[in-house]
mmCIF file of C-alpha atoms in Angstrom:
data_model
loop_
_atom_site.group_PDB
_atom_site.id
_atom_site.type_symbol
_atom_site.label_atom_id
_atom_site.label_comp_id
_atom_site.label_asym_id
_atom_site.label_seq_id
_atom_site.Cartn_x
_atom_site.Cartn_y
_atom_site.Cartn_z
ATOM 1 C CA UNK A 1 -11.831 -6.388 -23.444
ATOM 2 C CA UNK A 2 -15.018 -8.040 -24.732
ATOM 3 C CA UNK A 3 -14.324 -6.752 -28.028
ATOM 4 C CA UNK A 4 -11.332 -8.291 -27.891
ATOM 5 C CA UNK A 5 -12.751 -11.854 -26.779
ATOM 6 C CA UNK A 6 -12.801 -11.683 -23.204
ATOM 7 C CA UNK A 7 -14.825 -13.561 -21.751
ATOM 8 C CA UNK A 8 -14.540 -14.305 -17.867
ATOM 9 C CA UNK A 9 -13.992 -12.113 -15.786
ATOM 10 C CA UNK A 10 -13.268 -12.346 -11.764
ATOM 11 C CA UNK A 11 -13.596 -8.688 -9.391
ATOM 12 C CA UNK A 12 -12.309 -8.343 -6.163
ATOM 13 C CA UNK A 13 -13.727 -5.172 -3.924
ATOM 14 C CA UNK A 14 -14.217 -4.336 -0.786
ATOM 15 C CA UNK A 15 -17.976 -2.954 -1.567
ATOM 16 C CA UNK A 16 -18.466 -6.289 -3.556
ATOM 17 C CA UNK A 17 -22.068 -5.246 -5.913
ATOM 18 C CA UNK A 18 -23.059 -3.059 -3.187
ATOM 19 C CA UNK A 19 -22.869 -0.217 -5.651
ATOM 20 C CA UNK A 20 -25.176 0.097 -8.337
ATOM 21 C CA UNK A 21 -22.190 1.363 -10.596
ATOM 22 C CA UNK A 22 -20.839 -2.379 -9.640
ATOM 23 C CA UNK A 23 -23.777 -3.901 -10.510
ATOM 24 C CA UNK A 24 -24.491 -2.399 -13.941
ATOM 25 C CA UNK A 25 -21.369 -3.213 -14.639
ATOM 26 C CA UNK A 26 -21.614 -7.139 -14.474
ATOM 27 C CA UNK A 27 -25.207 -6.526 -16.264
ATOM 28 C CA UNK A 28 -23.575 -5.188 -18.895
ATOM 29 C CA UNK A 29 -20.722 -7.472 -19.427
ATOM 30 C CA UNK A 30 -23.334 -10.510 -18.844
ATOM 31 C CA UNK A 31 -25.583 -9.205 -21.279
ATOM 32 C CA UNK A 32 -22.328 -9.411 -23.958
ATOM 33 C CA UNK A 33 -22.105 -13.035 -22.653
ATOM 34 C CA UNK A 34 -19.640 -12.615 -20.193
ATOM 35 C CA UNK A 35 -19.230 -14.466 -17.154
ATOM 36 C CA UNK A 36 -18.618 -13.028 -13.915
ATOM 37 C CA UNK A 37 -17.544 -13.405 -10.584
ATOM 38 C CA UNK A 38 -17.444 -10.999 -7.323
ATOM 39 C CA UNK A 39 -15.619 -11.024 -4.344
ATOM 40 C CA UNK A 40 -16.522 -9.117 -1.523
ATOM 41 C CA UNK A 41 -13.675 -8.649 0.168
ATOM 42 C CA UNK A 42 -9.968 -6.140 0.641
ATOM 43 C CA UNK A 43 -7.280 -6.853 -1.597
ATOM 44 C CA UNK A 44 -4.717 -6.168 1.315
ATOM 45 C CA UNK A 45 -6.094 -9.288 3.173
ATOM 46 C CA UNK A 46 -4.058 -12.034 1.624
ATOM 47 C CA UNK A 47 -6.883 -14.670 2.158
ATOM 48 C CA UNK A 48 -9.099 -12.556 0.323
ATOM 49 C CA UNK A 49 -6.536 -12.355 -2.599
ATOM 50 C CA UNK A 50 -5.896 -16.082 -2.701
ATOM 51 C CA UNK A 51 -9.794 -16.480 -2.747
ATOM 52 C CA UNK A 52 -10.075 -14.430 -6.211
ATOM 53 C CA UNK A 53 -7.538 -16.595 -7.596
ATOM 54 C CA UNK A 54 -9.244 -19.570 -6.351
ATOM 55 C CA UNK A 55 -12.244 -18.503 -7.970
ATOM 56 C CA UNK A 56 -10.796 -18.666 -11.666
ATOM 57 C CA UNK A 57 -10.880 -21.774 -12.603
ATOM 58 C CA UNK A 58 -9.654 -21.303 -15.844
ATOM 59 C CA UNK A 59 -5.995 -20.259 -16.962
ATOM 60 C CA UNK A 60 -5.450 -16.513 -15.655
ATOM 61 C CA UNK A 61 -5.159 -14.000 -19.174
ATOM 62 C CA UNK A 62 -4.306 -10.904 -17.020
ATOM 63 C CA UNK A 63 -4.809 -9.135 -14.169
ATOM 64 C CA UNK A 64 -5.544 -5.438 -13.590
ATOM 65 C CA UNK A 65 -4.755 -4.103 -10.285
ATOM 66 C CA UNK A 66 -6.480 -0.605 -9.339
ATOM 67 C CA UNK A 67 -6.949 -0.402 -5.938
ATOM 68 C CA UNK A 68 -6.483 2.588 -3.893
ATOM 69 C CA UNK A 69 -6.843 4.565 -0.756
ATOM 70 C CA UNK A 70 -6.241 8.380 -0.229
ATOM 71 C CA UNK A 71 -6.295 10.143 3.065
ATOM 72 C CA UNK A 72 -4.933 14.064 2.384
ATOM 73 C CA UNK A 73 -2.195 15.866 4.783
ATOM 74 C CA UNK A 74 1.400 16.802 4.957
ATOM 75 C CA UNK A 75 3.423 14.261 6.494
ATOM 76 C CA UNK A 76 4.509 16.173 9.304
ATOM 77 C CA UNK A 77 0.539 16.166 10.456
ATOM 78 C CA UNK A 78 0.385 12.180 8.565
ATOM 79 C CA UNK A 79 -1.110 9.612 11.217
ATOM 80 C CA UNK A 80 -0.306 6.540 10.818
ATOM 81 C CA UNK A 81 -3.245 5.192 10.138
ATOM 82 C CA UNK A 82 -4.010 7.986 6.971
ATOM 83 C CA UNK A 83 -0.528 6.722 6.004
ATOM 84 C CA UNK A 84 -1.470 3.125 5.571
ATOM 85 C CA UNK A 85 -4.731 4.035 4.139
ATOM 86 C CA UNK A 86 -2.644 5.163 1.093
ATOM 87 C CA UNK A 87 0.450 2.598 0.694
ATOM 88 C CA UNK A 88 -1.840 -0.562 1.998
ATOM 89 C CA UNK A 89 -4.022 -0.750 -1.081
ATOM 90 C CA UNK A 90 -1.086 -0.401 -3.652
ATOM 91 C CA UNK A 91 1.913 -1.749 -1.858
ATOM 92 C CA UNK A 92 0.255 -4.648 0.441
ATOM 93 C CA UNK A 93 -2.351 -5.666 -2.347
ATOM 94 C CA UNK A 94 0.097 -5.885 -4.903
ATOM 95 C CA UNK A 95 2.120 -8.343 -2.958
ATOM 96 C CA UNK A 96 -0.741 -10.237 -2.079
ATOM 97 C CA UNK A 97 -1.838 -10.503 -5.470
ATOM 98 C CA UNK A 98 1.531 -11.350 -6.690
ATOM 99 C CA UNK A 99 2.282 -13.777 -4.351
ATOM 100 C CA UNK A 100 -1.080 -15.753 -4.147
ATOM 101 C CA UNK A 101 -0.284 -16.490 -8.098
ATOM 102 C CA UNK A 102 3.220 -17.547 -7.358
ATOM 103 C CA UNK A 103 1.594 -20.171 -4.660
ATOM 104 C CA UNK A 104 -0.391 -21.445 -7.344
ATOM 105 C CA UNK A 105 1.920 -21.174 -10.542
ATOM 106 C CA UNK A 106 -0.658 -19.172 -12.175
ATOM 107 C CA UNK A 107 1.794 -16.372 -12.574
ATOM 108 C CA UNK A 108 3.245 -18.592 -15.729
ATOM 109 C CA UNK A 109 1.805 -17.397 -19.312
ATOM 110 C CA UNK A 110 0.093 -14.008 -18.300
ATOM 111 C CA UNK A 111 -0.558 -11.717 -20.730
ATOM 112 C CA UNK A 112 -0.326 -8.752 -18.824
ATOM 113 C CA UNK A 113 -0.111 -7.672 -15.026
ATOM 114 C CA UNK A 114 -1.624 -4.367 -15.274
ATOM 115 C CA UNK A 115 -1.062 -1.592 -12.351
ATOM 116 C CA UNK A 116 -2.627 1.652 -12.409
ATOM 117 C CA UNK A 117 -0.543 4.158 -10.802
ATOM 118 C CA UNK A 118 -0.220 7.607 -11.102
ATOM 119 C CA UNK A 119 1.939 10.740 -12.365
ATOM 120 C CA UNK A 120 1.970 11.158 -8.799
ATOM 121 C CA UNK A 121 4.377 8.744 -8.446
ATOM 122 C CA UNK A 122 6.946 10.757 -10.527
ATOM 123 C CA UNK A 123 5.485 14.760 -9.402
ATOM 124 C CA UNK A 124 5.110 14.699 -6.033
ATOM 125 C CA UNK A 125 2.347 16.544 -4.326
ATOM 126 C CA UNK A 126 2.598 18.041 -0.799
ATOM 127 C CA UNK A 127 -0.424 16.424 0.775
ATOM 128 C CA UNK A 128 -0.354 13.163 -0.731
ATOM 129 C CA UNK A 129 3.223 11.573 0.446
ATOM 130 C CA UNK A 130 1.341 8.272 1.157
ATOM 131 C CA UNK A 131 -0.229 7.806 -2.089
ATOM 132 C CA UNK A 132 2.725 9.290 -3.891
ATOM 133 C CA UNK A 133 4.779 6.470 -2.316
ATOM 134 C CA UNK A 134 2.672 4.053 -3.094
ATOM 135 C CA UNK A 135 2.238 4.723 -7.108
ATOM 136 C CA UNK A 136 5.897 5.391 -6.980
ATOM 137 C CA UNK A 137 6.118 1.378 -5.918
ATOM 138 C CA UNK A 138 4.203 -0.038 -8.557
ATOM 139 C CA UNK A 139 6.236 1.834 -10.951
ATOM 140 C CA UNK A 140 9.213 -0.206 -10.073
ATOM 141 C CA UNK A 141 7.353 -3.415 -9.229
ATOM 142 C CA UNK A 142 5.846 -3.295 -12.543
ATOM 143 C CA UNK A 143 10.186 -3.426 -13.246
ATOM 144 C CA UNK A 144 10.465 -6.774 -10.640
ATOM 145 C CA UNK A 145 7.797 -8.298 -12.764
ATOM 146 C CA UNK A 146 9.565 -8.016 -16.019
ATOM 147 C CA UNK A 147 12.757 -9.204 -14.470
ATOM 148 C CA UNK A 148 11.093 -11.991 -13.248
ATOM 149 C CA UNK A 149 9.875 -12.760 -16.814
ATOM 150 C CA UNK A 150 6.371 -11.350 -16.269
ATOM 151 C CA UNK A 151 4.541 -8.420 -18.527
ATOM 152 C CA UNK A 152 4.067 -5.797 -15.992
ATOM 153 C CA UNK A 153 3.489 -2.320 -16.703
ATOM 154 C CA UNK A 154 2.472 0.419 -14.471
ATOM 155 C CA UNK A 155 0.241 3.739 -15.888
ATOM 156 C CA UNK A 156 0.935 6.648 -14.123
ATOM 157 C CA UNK A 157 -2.201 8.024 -15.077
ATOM 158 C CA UNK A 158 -2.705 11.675 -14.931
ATOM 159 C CA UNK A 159 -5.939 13.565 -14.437
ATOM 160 C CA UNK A 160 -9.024 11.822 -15.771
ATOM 161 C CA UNK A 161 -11.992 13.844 -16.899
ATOM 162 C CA UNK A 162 -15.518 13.259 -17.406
ATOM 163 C CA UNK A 163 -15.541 10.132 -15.474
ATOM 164 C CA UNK A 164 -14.025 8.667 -12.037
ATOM 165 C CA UNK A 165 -12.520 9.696 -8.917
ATOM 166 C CA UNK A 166 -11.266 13.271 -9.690
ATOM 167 C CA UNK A 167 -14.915 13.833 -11.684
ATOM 168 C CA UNK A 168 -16.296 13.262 -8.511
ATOM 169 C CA UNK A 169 -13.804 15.155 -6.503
ATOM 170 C CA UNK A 170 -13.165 18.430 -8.890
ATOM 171 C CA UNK A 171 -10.816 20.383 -5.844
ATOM 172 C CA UNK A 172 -8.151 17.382 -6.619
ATOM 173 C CA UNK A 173 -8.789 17.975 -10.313
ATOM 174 C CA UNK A 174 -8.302 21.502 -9.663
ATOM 175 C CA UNK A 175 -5.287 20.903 -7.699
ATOM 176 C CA UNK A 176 -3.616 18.791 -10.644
ATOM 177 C CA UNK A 177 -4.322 21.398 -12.999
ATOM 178 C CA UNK A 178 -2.920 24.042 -11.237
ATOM 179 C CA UNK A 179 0.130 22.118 -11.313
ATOM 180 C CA UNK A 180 0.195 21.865 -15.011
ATOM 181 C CA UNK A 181 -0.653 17.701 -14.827
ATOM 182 C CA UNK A 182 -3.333 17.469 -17.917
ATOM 183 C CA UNK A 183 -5.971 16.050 -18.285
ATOM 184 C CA UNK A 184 -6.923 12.591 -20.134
ATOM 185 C CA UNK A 185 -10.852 12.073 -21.507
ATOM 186 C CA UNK A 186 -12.046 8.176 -21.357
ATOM 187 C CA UNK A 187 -11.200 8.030 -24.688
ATOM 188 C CA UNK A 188 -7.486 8.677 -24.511
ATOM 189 C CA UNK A 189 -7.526 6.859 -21.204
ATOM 190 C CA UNK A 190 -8.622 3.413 -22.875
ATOM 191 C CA UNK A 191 -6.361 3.989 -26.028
ATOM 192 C CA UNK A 192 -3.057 4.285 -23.507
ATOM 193 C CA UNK A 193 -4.679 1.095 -21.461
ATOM 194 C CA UNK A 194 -5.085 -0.477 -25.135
ATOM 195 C CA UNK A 195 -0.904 0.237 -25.568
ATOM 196 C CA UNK A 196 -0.248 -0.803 -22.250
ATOM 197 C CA UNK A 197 -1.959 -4.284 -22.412
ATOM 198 C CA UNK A 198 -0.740 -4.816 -26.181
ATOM 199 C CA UNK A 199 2.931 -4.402 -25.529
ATOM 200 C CA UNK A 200 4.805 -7.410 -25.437
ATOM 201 C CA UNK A 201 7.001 -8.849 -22.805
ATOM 202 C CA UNK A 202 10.180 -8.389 -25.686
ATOM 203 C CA UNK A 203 9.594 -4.955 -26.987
ATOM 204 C CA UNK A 204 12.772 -2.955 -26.490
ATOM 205 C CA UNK A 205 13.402 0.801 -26.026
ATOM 206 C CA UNK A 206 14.983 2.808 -29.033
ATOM 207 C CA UNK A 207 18.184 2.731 -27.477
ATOM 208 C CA UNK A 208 17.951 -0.031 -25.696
ATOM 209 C CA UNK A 209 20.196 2.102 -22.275
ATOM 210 C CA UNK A 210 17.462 0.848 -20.201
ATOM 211 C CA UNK A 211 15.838 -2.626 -21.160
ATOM 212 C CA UNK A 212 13.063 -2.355 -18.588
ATOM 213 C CA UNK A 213 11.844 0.416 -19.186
ATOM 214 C CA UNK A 214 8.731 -0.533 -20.977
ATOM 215 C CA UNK A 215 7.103 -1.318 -17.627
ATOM 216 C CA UNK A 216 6.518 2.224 -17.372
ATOM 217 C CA UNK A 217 3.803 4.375 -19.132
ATOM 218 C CA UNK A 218 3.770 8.000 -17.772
ATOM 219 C CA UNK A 219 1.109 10.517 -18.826
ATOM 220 C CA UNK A 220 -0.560 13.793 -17.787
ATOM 221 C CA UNK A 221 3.019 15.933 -18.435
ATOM 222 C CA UNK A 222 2.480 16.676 -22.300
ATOM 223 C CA UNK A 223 3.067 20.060 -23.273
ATOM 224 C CA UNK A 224 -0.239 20.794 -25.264
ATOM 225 C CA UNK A 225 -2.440 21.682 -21.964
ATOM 226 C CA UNK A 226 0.335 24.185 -20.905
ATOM 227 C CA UNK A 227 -0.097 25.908 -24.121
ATOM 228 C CA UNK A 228 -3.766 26.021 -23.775
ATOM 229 C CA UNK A 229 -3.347 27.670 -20.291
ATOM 230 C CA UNK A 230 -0.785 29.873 -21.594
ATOM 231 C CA UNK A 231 -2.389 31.295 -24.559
ATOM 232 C CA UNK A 232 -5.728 31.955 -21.873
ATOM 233 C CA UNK A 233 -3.388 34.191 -19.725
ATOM 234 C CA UNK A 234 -1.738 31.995 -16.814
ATOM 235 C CA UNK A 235 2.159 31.653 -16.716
ATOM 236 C CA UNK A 236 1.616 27.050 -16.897
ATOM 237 C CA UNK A 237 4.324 25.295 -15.975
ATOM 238 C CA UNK A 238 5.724 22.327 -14.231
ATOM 239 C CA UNK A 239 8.113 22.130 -11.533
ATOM 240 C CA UNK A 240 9.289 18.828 -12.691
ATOM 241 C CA UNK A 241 10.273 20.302 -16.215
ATOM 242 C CA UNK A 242 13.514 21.506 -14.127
ATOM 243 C CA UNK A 243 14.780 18.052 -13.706
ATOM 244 C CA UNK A 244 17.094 17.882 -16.171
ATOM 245 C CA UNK A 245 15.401 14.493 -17.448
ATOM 246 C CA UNK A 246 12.358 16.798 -18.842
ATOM 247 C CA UNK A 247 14.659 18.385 -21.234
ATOM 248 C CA UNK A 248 12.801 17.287 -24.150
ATOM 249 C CA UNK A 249 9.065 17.885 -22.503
ATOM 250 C CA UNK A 250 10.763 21.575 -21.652
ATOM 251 C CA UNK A 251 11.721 22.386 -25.149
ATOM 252 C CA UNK A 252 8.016 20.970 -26.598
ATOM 253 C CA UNK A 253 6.498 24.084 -24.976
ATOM 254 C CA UNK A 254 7.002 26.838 -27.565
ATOM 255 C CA UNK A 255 10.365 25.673 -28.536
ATOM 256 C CA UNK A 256 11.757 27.508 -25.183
ATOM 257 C CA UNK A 257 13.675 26.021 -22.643
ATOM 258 C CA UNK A 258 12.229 26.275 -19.124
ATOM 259 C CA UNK A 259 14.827 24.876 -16.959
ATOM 260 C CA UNK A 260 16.908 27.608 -15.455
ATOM 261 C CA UNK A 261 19.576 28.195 -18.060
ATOM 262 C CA UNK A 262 23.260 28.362 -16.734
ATOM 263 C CA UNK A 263 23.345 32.550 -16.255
ATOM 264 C CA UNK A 264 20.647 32.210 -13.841
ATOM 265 C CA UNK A 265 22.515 29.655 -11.545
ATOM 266 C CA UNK A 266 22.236 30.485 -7.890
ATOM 267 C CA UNK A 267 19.207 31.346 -5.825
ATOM 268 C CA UNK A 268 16.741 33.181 -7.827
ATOM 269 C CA UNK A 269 14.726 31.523 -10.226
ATOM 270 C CA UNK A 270 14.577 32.060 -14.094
ATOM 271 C CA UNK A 271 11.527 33.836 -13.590
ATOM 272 C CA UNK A 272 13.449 36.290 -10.997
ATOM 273 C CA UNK A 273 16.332 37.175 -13.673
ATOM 274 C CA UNK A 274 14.409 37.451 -16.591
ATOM 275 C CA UNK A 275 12.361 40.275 -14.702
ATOM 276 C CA UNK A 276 16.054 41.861 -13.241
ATOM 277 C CA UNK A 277 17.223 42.253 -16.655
ATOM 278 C CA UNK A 278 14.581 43.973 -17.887
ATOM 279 C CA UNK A 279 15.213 46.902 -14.654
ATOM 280 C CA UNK A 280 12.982 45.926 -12.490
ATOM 281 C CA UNK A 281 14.495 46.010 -8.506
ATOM 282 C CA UNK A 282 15.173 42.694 -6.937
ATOM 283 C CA UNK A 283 11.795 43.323 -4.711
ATOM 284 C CA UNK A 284 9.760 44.502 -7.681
ATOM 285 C CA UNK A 285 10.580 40.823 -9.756
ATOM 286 C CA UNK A 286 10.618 38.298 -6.295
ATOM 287 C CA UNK A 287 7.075 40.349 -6.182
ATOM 288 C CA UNK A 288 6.040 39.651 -9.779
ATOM 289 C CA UNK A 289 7.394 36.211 -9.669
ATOM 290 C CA UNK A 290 5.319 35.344 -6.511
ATOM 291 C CA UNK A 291 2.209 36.950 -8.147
ATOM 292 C CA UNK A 292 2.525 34.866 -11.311
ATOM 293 C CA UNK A 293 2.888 31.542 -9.539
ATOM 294 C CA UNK A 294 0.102 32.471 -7.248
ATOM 295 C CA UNK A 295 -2.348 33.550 -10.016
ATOM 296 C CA UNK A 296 -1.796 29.902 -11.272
ATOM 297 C CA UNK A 297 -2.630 28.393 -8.069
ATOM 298 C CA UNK A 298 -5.848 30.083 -7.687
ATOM 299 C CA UNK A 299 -6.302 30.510 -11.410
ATOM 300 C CA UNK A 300 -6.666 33.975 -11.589
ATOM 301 C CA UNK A 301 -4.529 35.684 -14.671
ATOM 302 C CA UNK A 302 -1.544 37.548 -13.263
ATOM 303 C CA UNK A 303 -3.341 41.078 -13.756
ATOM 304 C CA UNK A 304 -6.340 40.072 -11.671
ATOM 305 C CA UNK A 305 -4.048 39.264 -8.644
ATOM 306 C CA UNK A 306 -4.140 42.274 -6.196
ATOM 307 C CA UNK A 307 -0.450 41.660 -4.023
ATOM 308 C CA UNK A 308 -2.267 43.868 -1.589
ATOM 309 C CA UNK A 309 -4.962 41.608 -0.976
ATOM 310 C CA UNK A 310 -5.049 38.608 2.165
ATOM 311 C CA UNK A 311 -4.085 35.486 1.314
ATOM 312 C CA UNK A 312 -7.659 34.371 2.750
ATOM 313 C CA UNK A 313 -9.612 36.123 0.783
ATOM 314 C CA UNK A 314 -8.701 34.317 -2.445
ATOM 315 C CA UNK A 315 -9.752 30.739 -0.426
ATOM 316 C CA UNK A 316 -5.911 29.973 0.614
ATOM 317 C CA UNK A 317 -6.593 26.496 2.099
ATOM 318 C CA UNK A 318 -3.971 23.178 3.339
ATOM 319 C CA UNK A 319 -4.000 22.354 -0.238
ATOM 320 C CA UNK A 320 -3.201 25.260 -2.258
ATOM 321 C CA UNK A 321 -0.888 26.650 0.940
ATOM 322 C CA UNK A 322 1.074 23.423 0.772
ATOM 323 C CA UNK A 323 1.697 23.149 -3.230
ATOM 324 C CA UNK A 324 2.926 27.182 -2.482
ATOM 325 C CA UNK A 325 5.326 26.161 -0.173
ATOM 326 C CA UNK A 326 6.901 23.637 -1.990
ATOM 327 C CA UNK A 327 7.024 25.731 -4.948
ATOM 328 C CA UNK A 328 9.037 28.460 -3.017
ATOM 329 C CA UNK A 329 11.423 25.934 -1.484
ATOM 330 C CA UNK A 330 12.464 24.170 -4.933
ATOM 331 C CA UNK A 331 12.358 27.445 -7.147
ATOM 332 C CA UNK A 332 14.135 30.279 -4.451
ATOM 333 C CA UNK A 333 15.384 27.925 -1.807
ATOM 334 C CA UNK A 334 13.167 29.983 0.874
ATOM 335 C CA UNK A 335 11.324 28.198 3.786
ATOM 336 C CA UNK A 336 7.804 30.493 4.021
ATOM 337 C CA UNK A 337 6.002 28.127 7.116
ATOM 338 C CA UNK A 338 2.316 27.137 7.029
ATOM 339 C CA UNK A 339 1.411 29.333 9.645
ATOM 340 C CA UNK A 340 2.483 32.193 7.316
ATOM 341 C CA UNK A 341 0.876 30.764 4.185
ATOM 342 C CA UNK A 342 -2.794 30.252 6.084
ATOM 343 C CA UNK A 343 -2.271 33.727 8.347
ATOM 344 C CA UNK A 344 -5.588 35.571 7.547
ATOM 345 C CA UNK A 345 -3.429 38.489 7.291
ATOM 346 C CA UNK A 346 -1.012 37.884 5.066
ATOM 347 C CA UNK A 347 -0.455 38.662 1.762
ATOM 348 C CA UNK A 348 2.198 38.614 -1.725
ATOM 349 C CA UNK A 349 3.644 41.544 0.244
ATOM 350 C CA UNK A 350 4.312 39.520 3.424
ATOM 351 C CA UNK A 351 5.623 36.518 1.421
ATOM 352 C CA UNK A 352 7.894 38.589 -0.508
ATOM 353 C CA UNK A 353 9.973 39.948 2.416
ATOM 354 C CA UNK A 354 10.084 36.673 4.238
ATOM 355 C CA UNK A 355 11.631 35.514 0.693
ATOM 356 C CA UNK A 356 13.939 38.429 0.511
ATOM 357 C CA UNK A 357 15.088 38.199 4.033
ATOM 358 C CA UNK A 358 16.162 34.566 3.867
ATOM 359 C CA UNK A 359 17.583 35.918 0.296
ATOM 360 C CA UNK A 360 20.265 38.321 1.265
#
């Protein structure tokens, strides 16, 4: 942004220059004569957003809104207070943002309105409703603000490497990867922020069917990564690739589709019938479908996966048990409970004639 002749800048945080990472931040941009101001405070108190915009006193270029809490669980175990740690950040402090620029008709003549969301907000993950919801709101807020003649847009970022939250915290980047979300370096990651903020309020889709949807940058779903993963041995996919919508992201990867193609309608998955037809038994390919799609949770290559072998001893956890679940639910339609999943005992065996029996 300094590059670009920025040259005030205004930060609102809850840990204020606390941090030394805060800190050498503002040294830096001061030492590219920048000017710089810090609030201490939570962007989902409004009085604390109305007191950043009170502290620009000059016109208002943009405004880049990346705040965000997570607290982990399925929702059935969700307090409320974990779920509010997720939405308040997002959904409260966008408002309050919004709205204390409305008060003062600084809203008028932004360049951009920049929220940082998530490809959460479009692929859901089991333990993360709240912050799911919440990215899945600034999606379509960054949409109100458009409508209402503002240039919003909304990144739903994917994973982030080599420097943030998920380097810091590599079991979520492990989790994202094992759902075949990739992963963007800083360098990619300012080049899509570069697009974002550059776009301008009148640029129209190449069809022009939906006029708003420029608000909306999604990443982390490109089919390079799974082809990476695939030619090192796991079976990468994405559950979202069977929404009909992912057509095109489906076909990218090796020119195959990976939607279930119209034969294999009913219960069993693709993966199910492909291993029928080649004269396997119905338990033998539920089996060898389970052990693929577990070898890419715990990234182990399909071989290396012993069906024999406790769940517990390859580090089955809340996380890993609850993206499991889900996946047996939206590819065979089977319920396998939690208690099941985490049972020190069980094992591919056990999971494949709980599928079978809710099968037949």
């Amino acid at each position: 942004m300094v590059l670009r002749g920025a040259r005030h800048f205004a930060f609102l945080g809850r840990s204020g220059l606390d941090k030394s990472t805060a800190r050498d931040l503002i040294q830096d941009l001061e030492t590219l004569g920048a000017e710089c101001v810090v609030i201490k405070g939570d962007v989902c108190n409004p009085k604390d957003a109305m007191r950043l915009i009170a502290a620009t006193e000059r016109d208002i270029g943009g405004v880049v809104q990346a705040s965000m809490g997570l607290k982990e669980s399925l929702f059935s175990d969700m307090s409320n207070e974990s779920w509010h740690i997720g939405i308040d950040p997002k959904v409260q402090g966008t408002w309050n943002l919004y709205n204390s620029l409305q008060t003062t008709g600084r809203h008028l003549g932004l360049d951009f309105f920049l929220l940082t969301s998530s490809v959460s907000g479009s692929v859901g993950t089991a333990t993360e409703s709240n912050y799911c919801s919440a990215n899945h709101f600034l999606d379509h807020f960054a949409r109100y603000l458009r409508s209402q003649g503002i240039p919003g847009v909304s990144i739903g970022l994917g994973m982030i490497s080599e420097v943030g939250y998920l380097h810091d915290n590599p079991e979520i980047e492990a989790l994202l990867l094992r759902k075949g979300i990739q992963a963007l370096d800083s360098d990619e990651l300012l080049q899509i922020i570069d697009l974002a903020l550059s776009s301008s309020l009148t640029a129209s889709t190449h069809d022009d069917y939906d006029l708003l949807a420029n608000a909306h940058l999604l990443t982390g779903m490109e089919a390079s990564g799974l082809k990476r993963l695939r030619k090192m041995g796991f079976d990468g996919t994405n559950v979202a690739w069977d929404d009909p919508r992912a057509s095109l992201l489906a076909n990218a990867l090796d020119g195959q589709q990976l939607t279930q193609s119209p034969s294999h309608s009913g219960k069993l998955p693709a993966g199910v019938m492909k291993e029928l037809d080649q004269g396997k038994t119905l338990a033998e390919s539920v089996l060898d479908c389970i052990r693929r799609r577990f070898g890419n949770l715990v990234l182990m290559k399909y071989e290396d996966v012993d069906a024999k072998k406790p769940l517990a001893d390859y580090g089955m956890d809340s996380m890993i048990a609850a993206e499991f679940r889900t996946w047996f639910y939206q590819n065979m339609k089977v319920d396998i409970p939690m208690l099941v999943l985490l049972d020190k005992i069980s094992n591919l065996e056990t999971l494949r004639d709980t599928s079978l029996s809710q099968l037949e």
